[in-house]
CSV table of C-alpha atoms (C1' of nucleotides) in Angstrom, one decimal:
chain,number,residue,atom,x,y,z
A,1,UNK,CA,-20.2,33.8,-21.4
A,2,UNK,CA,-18.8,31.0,-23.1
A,3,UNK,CA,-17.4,27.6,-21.4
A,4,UNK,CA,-14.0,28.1,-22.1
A,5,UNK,CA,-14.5,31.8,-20.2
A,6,UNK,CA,-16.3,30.6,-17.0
A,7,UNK,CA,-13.4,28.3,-17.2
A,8,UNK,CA,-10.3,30.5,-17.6
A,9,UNK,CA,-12.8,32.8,-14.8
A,10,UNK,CA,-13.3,29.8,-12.3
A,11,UNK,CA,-9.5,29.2,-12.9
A,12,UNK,CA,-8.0,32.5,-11.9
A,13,UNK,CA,-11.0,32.9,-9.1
A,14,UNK,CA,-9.3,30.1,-7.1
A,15,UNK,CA,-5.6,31.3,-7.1
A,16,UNK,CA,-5.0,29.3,-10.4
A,17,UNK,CA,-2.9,29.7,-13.6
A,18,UNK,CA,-4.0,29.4,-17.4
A,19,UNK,CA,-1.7,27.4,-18.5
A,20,UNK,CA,-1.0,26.8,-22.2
A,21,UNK,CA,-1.9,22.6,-21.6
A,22,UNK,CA,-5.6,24.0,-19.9
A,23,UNK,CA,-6.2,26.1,-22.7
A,24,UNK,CA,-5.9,23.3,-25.4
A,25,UNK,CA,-8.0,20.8,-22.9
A,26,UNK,CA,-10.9,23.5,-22.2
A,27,UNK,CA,-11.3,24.3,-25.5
A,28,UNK,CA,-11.4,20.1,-26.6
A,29,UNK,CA,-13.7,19.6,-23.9
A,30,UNK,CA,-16.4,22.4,-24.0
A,31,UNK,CA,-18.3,20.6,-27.3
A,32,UNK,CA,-17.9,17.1,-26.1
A,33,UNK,CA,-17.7,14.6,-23.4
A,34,UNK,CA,-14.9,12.9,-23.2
A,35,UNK,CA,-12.6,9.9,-21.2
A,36,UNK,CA,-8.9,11.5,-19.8
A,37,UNK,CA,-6.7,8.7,-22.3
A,38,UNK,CA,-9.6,9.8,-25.6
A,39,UNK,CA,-9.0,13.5,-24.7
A,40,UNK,CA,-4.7,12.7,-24.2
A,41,UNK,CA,-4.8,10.8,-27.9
A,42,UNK,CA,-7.2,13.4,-29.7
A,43,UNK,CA,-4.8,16.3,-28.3
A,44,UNK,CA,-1.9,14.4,-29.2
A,45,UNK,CA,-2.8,13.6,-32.7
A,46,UNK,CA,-3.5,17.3,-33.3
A,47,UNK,CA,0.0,17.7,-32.6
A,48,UNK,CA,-0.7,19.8,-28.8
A,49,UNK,CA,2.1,18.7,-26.5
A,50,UNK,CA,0.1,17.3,-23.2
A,51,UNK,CA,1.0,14.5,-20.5
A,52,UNK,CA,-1.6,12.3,-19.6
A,53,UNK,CA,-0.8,13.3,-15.7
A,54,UNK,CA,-2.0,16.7,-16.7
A,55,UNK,CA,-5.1,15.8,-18.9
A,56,UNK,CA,-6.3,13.8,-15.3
A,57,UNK,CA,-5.5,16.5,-12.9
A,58,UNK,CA,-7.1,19.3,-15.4
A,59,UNK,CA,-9.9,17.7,-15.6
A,60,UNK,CA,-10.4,17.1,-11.9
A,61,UNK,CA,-9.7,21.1,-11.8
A,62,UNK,CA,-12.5,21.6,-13.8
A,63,UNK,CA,-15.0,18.8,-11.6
A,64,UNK,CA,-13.7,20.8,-9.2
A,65,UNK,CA,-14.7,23.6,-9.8
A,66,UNK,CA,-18.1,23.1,-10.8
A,67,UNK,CA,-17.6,22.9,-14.8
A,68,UNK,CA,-17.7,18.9,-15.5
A,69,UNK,CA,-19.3,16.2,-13.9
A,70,UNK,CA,-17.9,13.1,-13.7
A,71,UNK,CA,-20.0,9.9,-15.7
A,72,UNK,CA,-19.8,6.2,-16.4
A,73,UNK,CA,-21.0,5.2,-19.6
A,74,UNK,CA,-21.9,1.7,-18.9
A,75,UNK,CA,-22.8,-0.6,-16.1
A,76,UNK,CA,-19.4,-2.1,-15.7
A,77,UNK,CA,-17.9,1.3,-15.3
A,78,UNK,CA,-14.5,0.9,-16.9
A,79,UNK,CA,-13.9,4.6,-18.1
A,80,UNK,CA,-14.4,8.0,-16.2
A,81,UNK,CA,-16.0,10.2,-18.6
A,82,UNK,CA,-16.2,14.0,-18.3
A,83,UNK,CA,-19.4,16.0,-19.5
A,84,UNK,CA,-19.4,19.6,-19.4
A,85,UNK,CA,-22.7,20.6,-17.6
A,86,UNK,CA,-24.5,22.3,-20.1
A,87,UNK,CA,-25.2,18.7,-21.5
A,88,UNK,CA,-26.3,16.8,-17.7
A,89,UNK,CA,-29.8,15.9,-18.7
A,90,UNK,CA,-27.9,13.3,-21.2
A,91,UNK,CA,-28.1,10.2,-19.7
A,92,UNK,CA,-26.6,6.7,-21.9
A,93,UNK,CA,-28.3,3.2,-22.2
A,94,UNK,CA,-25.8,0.6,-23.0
A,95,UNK,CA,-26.7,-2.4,-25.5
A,96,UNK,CA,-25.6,-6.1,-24.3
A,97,UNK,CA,-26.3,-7.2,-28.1
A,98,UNK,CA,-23.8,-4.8,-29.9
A,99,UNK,CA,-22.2,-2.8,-27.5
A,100,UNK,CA,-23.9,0.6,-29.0
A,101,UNK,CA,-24.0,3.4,-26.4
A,102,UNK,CA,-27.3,4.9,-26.4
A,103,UNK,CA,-27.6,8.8,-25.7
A,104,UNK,CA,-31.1,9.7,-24.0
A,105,UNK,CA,-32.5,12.4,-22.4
A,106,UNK,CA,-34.8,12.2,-19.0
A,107,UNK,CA,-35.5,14.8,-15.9
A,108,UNK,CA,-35.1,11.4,-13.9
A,109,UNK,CA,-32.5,12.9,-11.2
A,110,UNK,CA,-34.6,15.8,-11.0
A,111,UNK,CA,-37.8,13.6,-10.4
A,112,UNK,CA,-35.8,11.1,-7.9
A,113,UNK,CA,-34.4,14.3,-6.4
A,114,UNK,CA,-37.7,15.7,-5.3
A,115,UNK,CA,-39.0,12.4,-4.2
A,116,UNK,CA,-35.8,12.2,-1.6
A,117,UNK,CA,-35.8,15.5,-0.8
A,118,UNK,CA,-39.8,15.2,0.4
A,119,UNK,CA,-39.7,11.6,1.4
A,120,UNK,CA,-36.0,11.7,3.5
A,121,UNK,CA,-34.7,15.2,3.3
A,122,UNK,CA,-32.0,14.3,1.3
A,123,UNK,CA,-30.1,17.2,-0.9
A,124,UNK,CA,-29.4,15.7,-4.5
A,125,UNK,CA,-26.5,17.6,-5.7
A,126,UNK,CA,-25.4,14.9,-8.6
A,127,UNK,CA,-26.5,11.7,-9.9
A,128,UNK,CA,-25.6,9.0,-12.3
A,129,UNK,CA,-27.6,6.2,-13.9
A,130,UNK,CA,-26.3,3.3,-16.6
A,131,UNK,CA,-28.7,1.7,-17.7
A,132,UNK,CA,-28.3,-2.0,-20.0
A,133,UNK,CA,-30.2,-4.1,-22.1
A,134,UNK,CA,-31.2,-4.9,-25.7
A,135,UNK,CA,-31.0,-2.2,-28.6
A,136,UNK,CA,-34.0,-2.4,-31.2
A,137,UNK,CA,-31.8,-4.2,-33.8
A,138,UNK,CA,-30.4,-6.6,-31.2
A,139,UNK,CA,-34.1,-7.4,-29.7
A,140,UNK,CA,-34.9,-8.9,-33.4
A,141,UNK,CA,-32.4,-11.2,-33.9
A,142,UNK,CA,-33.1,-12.6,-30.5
A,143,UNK,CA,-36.8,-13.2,-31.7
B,1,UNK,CA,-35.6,-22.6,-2.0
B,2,UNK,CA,-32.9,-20.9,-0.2
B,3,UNK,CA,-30.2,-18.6,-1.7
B,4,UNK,CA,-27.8,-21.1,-1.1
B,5,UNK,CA,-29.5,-24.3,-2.4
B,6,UNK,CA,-30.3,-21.7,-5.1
B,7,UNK,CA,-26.8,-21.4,-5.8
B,8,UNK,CA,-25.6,-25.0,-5.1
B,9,UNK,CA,-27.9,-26.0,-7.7
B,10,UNK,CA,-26.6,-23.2,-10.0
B,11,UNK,CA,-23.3,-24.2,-9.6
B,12,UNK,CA,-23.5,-27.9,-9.9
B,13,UNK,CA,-26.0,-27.9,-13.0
B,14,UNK,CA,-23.2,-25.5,-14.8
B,15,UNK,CA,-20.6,-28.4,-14.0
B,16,UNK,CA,-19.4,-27.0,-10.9
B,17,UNK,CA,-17.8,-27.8,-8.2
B,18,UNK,CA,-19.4,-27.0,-3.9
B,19,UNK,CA,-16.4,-26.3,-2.6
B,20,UNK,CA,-15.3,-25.2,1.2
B,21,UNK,CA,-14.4,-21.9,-0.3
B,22,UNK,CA,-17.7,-21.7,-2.2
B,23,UNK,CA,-20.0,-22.4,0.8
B,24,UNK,CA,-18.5,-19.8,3.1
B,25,UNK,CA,-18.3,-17.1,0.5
B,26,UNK,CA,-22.3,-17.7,-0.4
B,27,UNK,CA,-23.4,-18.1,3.2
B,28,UNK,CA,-21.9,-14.6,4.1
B,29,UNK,CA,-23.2,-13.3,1.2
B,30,UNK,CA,-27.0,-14.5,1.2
B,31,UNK,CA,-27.7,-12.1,3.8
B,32,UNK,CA,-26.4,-8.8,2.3
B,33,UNK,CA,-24.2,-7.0,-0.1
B,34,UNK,CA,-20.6,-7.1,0.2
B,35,UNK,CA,-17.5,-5.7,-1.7
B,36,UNK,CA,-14.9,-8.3,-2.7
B,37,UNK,CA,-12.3,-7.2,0.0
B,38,UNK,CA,-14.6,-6.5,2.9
B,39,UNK,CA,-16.0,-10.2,2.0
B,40,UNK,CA,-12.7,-11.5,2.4
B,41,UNK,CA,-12.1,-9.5,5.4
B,42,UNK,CA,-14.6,-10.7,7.4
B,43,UNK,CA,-14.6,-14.2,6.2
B,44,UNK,CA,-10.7,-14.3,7.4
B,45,UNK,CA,-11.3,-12.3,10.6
B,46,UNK,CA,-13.9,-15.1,11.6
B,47,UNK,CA,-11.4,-17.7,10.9
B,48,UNK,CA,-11.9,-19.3,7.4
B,49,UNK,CA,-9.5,-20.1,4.7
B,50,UNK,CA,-10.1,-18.0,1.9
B,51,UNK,CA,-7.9,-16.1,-0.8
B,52,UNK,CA,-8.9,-12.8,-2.1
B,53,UNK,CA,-8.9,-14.5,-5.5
B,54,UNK,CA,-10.9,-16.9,-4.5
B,55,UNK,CA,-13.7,-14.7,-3.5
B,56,UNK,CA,-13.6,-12.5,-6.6
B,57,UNK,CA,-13.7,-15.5,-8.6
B,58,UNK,CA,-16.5,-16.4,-6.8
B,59,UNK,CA,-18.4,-13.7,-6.8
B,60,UNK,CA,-18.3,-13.6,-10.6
B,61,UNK,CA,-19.2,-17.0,-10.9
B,62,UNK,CA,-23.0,-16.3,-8.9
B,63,UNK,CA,-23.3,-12.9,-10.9
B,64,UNK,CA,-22.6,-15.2,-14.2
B,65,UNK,CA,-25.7,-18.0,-12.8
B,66,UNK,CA,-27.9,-14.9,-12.2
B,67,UNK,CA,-27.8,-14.9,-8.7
B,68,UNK,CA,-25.9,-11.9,-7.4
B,69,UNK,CA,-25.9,-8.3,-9.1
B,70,UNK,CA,-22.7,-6.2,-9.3
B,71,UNK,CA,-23.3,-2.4,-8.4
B,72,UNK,CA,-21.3,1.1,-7.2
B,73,UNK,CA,-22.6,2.4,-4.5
B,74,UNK,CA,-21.3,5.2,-4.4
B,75,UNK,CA,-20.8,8.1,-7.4
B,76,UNK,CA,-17.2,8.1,-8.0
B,77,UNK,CA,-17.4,4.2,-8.0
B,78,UNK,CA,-14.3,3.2,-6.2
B,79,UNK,CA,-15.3,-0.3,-5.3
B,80,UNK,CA,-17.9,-3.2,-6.8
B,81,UNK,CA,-20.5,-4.3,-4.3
B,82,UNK,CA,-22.2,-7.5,-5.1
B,83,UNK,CA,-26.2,-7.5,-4.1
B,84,UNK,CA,-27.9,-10.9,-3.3
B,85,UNK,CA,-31.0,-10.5,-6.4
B,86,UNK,CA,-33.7,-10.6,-2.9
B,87,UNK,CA,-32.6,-6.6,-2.2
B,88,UNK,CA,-32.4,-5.5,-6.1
B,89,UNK,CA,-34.7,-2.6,-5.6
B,90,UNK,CA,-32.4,-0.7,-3.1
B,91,UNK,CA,-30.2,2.3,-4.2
B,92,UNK,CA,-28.2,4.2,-2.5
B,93,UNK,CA,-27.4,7.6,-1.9
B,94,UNK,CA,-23.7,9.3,-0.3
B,95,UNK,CA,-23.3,12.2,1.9
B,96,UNK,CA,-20.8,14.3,0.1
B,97,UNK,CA,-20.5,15.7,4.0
B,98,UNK,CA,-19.5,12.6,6.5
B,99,UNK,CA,-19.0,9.8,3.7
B,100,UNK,CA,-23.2,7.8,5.2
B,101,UNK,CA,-24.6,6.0,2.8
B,102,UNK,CA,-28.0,5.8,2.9
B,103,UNK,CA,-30.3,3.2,1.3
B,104,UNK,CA,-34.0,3.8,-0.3
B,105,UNK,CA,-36.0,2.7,-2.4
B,106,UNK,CA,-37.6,3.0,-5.4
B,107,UNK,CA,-39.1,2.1,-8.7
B,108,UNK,CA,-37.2,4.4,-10.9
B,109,UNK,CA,-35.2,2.0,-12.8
B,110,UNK,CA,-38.7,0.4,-13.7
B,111,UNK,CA,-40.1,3.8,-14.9
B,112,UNK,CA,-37.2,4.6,-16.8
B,113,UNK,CA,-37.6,1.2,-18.1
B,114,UNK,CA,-40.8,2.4,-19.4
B,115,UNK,CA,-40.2,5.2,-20.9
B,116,UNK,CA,-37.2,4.1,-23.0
B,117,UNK,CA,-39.3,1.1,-24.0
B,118,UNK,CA,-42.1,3.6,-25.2
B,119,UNK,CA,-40.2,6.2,-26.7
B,120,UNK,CA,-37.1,4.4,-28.0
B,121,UNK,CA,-38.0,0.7,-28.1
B,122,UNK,CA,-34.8,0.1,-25.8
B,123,UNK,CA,-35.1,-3.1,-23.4
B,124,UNK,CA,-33.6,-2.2,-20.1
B,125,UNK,CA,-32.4,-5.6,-18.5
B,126,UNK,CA,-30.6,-4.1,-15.5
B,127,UNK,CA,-29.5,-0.5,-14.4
B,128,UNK,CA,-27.2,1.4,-11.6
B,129,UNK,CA,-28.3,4.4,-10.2
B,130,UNK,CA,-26.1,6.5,-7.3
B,131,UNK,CA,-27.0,10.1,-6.0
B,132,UNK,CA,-25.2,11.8,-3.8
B,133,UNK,CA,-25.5,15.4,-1.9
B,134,UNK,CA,-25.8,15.6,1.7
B,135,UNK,CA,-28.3,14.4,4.3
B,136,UNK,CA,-30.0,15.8,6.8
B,137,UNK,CA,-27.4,16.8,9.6
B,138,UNK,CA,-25.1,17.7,7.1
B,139,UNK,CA,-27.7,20.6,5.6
B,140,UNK,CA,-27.7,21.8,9.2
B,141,UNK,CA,-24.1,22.4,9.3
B,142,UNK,CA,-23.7,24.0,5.9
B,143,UNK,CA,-26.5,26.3,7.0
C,1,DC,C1',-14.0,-47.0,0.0
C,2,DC,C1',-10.5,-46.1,-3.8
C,3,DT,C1',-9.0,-43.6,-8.0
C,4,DG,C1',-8.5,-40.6,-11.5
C,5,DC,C1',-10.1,-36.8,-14.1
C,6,DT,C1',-10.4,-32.0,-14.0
C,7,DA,C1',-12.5,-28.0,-11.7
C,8,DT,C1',-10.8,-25.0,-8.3
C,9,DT,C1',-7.5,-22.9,-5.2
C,10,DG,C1',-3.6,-20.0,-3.6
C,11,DC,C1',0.0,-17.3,-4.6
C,12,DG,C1',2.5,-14.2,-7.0
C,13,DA,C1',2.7,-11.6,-11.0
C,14,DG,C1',0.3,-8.9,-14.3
C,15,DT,C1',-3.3,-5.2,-15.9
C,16,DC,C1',-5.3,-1.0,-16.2
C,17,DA,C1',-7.1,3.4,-15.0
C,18,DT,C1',-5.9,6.9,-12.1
C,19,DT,C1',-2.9,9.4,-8.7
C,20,DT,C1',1.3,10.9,-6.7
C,21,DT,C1',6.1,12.3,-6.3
C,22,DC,C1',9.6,15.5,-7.4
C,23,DA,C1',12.7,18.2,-9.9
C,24,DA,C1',12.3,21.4,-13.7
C,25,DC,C1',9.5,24.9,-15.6
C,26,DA,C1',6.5,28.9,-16.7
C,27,DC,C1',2.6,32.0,-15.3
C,28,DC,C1',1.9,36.6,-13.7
C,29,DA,C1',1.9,40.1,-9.9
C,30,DG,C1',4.8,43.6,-8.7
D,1,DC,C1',12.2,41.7,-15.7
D,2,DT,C1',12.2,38.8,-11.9
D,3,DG,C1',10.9,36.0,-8.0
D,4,DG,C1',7.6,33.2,-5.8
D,5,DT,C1',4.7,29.5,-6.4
D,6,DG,C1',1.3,27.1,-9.1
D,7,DT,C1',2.0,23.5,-13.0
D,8,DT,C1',4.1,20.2,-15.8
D,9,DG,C1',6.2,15.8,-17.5
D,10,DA,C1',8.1,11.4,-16.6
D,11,DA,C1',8.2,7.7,-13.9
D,12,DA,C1',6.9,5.3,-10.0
D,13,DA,C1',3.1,4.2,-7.0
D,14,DT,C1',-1.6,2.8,-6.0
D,15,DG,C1',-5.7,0.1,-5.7
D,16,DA,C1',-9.0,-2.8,-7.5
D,17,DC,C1',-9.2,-6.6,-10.0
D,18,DT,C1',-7.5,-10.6,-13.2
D,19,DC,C1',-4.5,-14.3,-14.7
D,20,DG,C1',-0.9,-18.1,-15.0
D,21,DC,C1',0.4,-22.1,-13.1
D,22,DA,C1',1.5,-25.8,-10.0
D,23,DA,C1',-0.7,-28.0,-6.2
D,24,DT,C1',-5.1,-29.5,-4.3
D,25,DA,C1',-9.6,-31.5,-3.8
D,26,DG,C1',-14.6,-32.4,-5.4
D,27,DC,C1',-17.1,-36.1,-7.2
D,28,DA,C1',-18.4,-39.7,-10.7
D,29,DG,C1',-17.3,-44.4,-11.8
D,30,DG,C1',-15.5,-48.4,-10.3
DNA sequence: CCTGCTATTGCGAGTCATTTTCAACACCAG
DNA sequence: CTGGTGTTGAAAATGACTCGCAATAGCAGG
C-alpha cells in the first residue's frame, strides 16, 4: 500500500474528506520532507491552487494521524519540518562553518528508548535530536 | 569561581556593563534552567525591576560568553529554556499523557558524537535531544 | 566625588511561523 | 441530485522573540 493510500485510508477512517488541496499535498509530501511555507511555494509554482492555512492544518492531519512526524533541522529550531515515517531513522547534523544540513542515519532513539524504558519505565513513542558542529571542509580551514 | 563571578568577568572582559538588571537575571539563573518569560515572572513576582526585553537580551548575551546553553524541552518546541553549562548532561523527556517532564541522564550526545566523528568526520560541538511518550502512571491508564 | 561617553534599559512596535475565525464552498452518503 | 457538515481561503490573531529609539546609568578618567 502506497503512502498516498494509507493516507487517503487514514483520512476517510476518521470521518474525513479527500479533498482536491490533500491530494496535491500527499502526493508532494510522500518522497520528501518538507517545511509548511517550502511545501506552499513548491505547490504554488506548479501552478496547484493551495492556501498556506491549509498546507498547516493538512499537514497536522497527517501528524495526526500517524503518517508524519514532526522535525527540527537545526539547534535553533526555526522551521517545523514534516517527514513521512518511512524515512524516521534520518536524523540531520547541522554545520556552524557553512550552514550545510547534514543527513545521517543512527538507531539512537531506539537505543535511548530501551535504556529509559529498563532504567525508568518510560514509553518512547517519538524523539528528536539536532545535533551542531563543524563539517569536514569547515574543520580545515579552522586548522 | 562561581557562576556569577564567572559571568561578571565574562561580561566586563567583552566591554560590558554589571548592571542591576544583569545581577538579578544571573543570580536566578545560576541555580537552574529557566525560559525567558517564567524568568521574568518570577523575578517580578519577587519584586525586582526587570523588562521582558531585558531578560532575553540577557540571556543571549551569557549564551554568546559560553555560559548558558539554549535548549527545547519539550518535542514540539514551544518555548527556549536556557541551562546554566553545570547541568549540560540532562535531557528531558514529556508525558504525551499529563504534560510531566521528566529529567535523566545520559551520555548519548557524547556517543553520537563518536560515531559521527568515526564514520563521517563530523565535529559535534553541542546537540538537543527531546523524547516524549508517556511515563509510568500514564501506561497504567492506557492499559 | 564629578563628568561624560556609551553600553544598557524599557517600552512599544515589528517579525515570523503558526493558528484561528468565519463565511463561502465542496465532498459524498443517501 | 441534494443536504449536512467537513474543508477551504483570506485575513486577523497569537505567541515567542527581536528591534528602534529616547532616556538612563555604569564606569573610566579627571
Amino acid at each position: 500500500m502506497t503512502f498516498i493510500e494509507q493516507a487517503s485510508d487514514a483520512i476517510r477512517d476518521s470521518g474525513g474528506r479527500m479533498t482536491r488541496q490533500r491530494r496535491i499535498i500527499i502526493e508532494q509530501i510522500a518522497g520528501a520532507q518538507w517545511d509548511a511555507e517550502s511545501l506552499y511555494a513548491e505547490l504554488t509554482a506548479a501552478g496547484e491552487e493551495v492556501s498556506l492555512a491549509t498546507v498547516y492544518r493538512t499537514l497536522s492531519v497527517l501528524e495526526g494521524a500517524g503518517l508524519l512526524q514532526q522535525r527540527y533541522l537545526s539547534p535553533d529550531h526555526e522551521r517545523r519540518v514534516y517527514v513521512p515515517l518511512t524515512t524516521l531513522q534520518t536524523h540531520h547534523f547541522t554545520c556552524k562553518g557553512c550552514g550545510k544540513v547534514i543527513p545521517f542515519e543512527t538507531d539512537i532513539v531506539g537505543r535511548l528508548s530501551s535504556e529509559l524504558a529498563a532504567g525508568m519505565g518510560l514509553q518512547v513513542t517519538s524523539g528528536c535530536i539536532c545535533v551542531e558542529g563543524y563539517c569536514v571542509d569547515c574543520q580545515e580551514e579552522t586548522t
